[in-house]
Coordinates of C-alpha atoms and ligand atoms in Angstrom, one line a residue:
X13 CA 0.0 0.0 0.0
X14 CA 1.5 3.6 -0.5
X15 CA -0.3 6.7 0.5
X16 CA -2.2 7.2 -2.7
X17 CA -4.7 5.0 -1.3
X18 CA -7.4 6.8 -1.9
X19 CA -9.6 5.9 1.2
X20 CA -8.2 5.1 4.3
X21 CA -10.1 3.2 7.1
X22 CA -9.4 3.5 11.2
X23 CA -11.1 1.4 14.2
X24 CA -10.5 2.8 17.6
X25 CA -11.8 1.5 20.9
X26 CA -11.4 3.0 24.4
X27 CA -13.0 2.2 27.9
X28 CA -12.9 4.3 31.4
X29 CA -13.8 3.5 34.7
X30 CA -16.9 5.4 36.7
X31 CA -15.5 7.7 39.6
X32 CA -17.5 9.8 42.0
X33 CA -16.6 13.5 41.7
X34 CA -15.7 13.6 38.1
X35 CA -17.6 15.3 35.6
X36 CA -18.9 13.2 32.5
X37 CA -17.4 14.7 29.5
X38 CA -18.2 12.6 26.3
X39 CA -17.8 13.9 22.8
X40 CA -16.2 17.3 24.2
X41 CA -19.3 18.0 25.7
X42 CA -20.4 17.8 29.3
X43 CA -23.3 15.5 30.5
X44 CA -25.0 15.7 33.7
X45 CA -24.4 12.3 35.2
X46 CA -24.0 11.4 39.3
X47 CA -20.4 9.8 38.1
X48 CA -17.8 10.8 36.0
X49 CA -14.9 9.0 34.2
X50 CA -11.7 8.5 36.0
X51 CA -8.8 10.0 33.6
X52 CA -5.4 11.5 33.5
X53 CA -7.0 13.3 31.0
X54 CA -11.0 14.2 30.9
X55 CA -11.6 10.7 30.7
X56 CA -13.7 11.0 27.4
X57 CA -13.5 8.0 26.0
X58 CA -15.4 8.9 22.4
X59 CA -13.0 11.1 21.9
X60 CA -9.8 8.5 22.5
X61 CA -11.5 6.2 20.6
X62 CA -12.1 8.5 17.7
X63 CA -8.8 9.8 17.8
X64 CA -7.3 6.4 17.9
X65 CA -9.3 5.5 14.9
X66 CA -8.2 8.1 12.7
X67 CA -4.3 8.0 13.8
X68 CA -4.4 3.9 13.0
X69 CA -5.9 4.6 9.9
X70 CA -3.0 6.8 9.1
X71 CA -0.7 3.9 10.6
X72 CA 0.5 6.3 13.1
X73 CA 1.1 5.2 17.3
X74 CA -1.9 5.6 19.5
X75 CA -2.6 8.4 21.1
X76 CA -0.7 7.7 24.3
X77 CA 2.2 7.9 22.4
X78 CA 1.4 11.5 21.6
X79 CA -0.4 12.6 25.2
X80 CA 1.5 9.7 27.7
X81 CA -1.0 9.6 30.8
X82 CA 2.9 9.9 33.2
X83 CA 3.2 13.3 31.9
X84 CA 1.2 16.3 34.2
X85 CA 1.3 18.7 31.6
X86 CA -1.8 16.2 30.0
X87 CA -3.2 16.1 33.3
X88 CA -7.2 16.9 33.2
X89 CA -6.3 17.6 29.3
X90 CA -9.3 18.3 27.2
X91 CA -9.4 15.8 24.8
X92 CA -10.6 18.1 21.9
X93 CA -6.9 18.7 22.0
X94 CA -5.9 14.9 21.3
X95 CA -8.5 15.0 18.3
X96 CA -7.2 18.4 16.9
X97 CA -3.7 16.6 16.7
X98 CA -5.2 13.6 14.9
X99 CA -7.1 16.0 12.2
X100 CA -4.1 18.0 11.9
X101 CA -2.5 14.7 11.3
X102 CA -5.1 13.8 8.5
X103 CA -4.0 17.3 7.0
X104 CA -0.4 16.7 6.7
X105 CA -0.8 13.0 5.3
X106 CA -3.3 14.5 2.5
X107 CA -6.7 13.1 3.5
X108 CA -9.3 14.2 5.4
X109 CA -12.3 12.9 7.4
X110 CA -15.0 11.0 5.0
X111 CA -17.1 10.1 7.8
X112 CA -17.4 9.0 11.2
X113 CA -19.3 6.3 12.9
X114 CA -19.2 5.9 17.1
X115 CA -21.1 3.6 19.4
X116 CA -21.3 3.8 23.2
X117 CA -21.6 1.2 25.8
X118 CA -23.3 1.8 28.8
X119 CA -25.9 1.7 30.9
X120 CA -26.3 5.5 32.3
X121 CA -26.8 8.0 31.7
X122 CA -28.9 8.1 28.5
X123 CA -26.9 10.0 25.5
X124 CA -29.5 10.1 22.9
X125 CA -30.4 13.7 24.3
X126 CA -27.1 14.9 23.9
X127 CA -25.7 13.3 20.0
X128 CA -26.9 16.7 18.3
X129 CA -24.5 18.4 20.5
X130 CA -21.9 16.1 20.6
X131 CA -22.2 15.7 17.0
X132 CA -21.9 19.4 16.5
X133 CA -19.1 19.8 18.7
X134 CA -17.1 16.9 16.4
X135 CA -18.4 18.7 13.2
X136 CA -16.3 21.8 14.3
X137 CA -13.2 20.1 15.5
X138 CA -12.8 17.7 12.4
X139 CA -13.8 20.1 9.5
X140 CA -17.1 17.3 9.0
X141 CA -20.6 17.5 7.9
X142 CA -22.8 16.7 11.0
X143 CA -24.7 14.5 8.1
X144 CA -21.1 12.4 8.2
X145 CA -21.1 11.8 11.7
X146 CA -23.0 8.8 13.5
X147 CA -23.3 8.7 17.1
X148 CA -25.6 5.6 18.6
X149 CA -25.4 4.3 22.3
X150 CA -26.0 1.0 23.5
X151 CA -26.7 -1.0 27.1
X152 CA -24.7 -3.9 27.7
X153 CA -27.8 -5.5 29.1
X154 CA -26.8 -5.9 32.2
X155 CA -24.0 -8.1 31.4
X156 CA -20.1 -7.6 33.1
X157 CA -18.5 -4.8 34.1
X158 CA -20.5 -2.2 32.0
X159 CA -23.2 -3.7 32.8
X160 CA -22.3 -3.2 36.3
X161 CA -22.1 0.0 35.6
X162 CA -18.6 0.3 36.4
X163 CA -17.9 2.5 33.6
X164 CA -18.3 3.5 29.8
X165 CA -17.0 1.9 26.6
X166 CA -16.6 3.6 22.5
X167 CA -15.9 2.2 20.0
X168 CA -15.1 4.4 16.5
X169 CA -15.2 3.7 12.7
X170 CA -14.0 6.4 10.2
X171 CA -13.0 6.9 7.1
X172 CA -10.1 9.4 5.5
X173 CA -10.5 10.1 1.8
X174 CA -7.9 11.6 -0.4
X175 CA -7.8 15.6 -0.2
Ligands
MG12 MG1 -8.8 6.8 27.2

């Protein structure tokens, strides 16, 4: 493969831990939620997963390579941050986003109120039609750890096309 590939596919997947006196930021966006994700960083995991996605579709490291969770200066980092590097990324390689798809594990709170935002909020950072970006959630049914509700998982899909 070389990079005139003309269409590039990434996978990410993340997972974070519930913690009391955290706030739940998913999607660069705040949620009102009892728990929050435990993080060096924010703790949002759609975001890590998205931005894991596209960097491993442009065969580059993860993004603890880029923002390592031993260094303080990433401490409570807002992860729009992480994704801005991964677009900016995109840019310099020659592509850019074609679309996105995300899915959400968990039990609580519910998201479905909040994807317009969220999806907004990804529109802006990634230079995306709202129209390319899927956001759907999911329960676990009750079933191990997220079903426990010990904490949140994402999973992301997207696509880089030739610029
Ligand atoms: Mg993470």
């Amino acid at each position: 493969m070389t990079l005139d590939t003309p269409i590039l596919i990434g996978h990410g997947y993340d997972l974070h831990r519930f913690a009391r006196g955290r706030k739940l930021i998913l999607g660069g966006v705040e949620i009102p939620s009892e728990m929050g994700l435990l993080g060096h960083s924010d703790a949002d995991c759609l975001i890590h997963a998205l931005s894991d996605a596209i960097l491993g579709a442009l065969g580059l490291p993860d993004i603890g390579h880029y923002f390592p969770d031993s260094s303080p200066e990433n401490k409570d980092l807002d992860s729009l941050i992480i994704l801005k590097k991964a677009v900016t990324e995109t840019g310099n390689q020659g592509f850019k986003l074609g679309n996105i798809d995300l899915t959400l594990v968990l039990e609580e709170p519910k998201i479905a109120p909040y994807s317009k935002q969220i999806k907004e909020k990804l529109s802006d950072c990634c230079g995306l039609e709202v129209e390319r970006i899927g956001i759907k959630a999911t329960t676990n049914e009750g079933l191990g750890a997220i079903g426990r509700k010990e904490g949140i998982a994402a999973f992301a899909v997207c696509t880089l096309i030739k610029d």
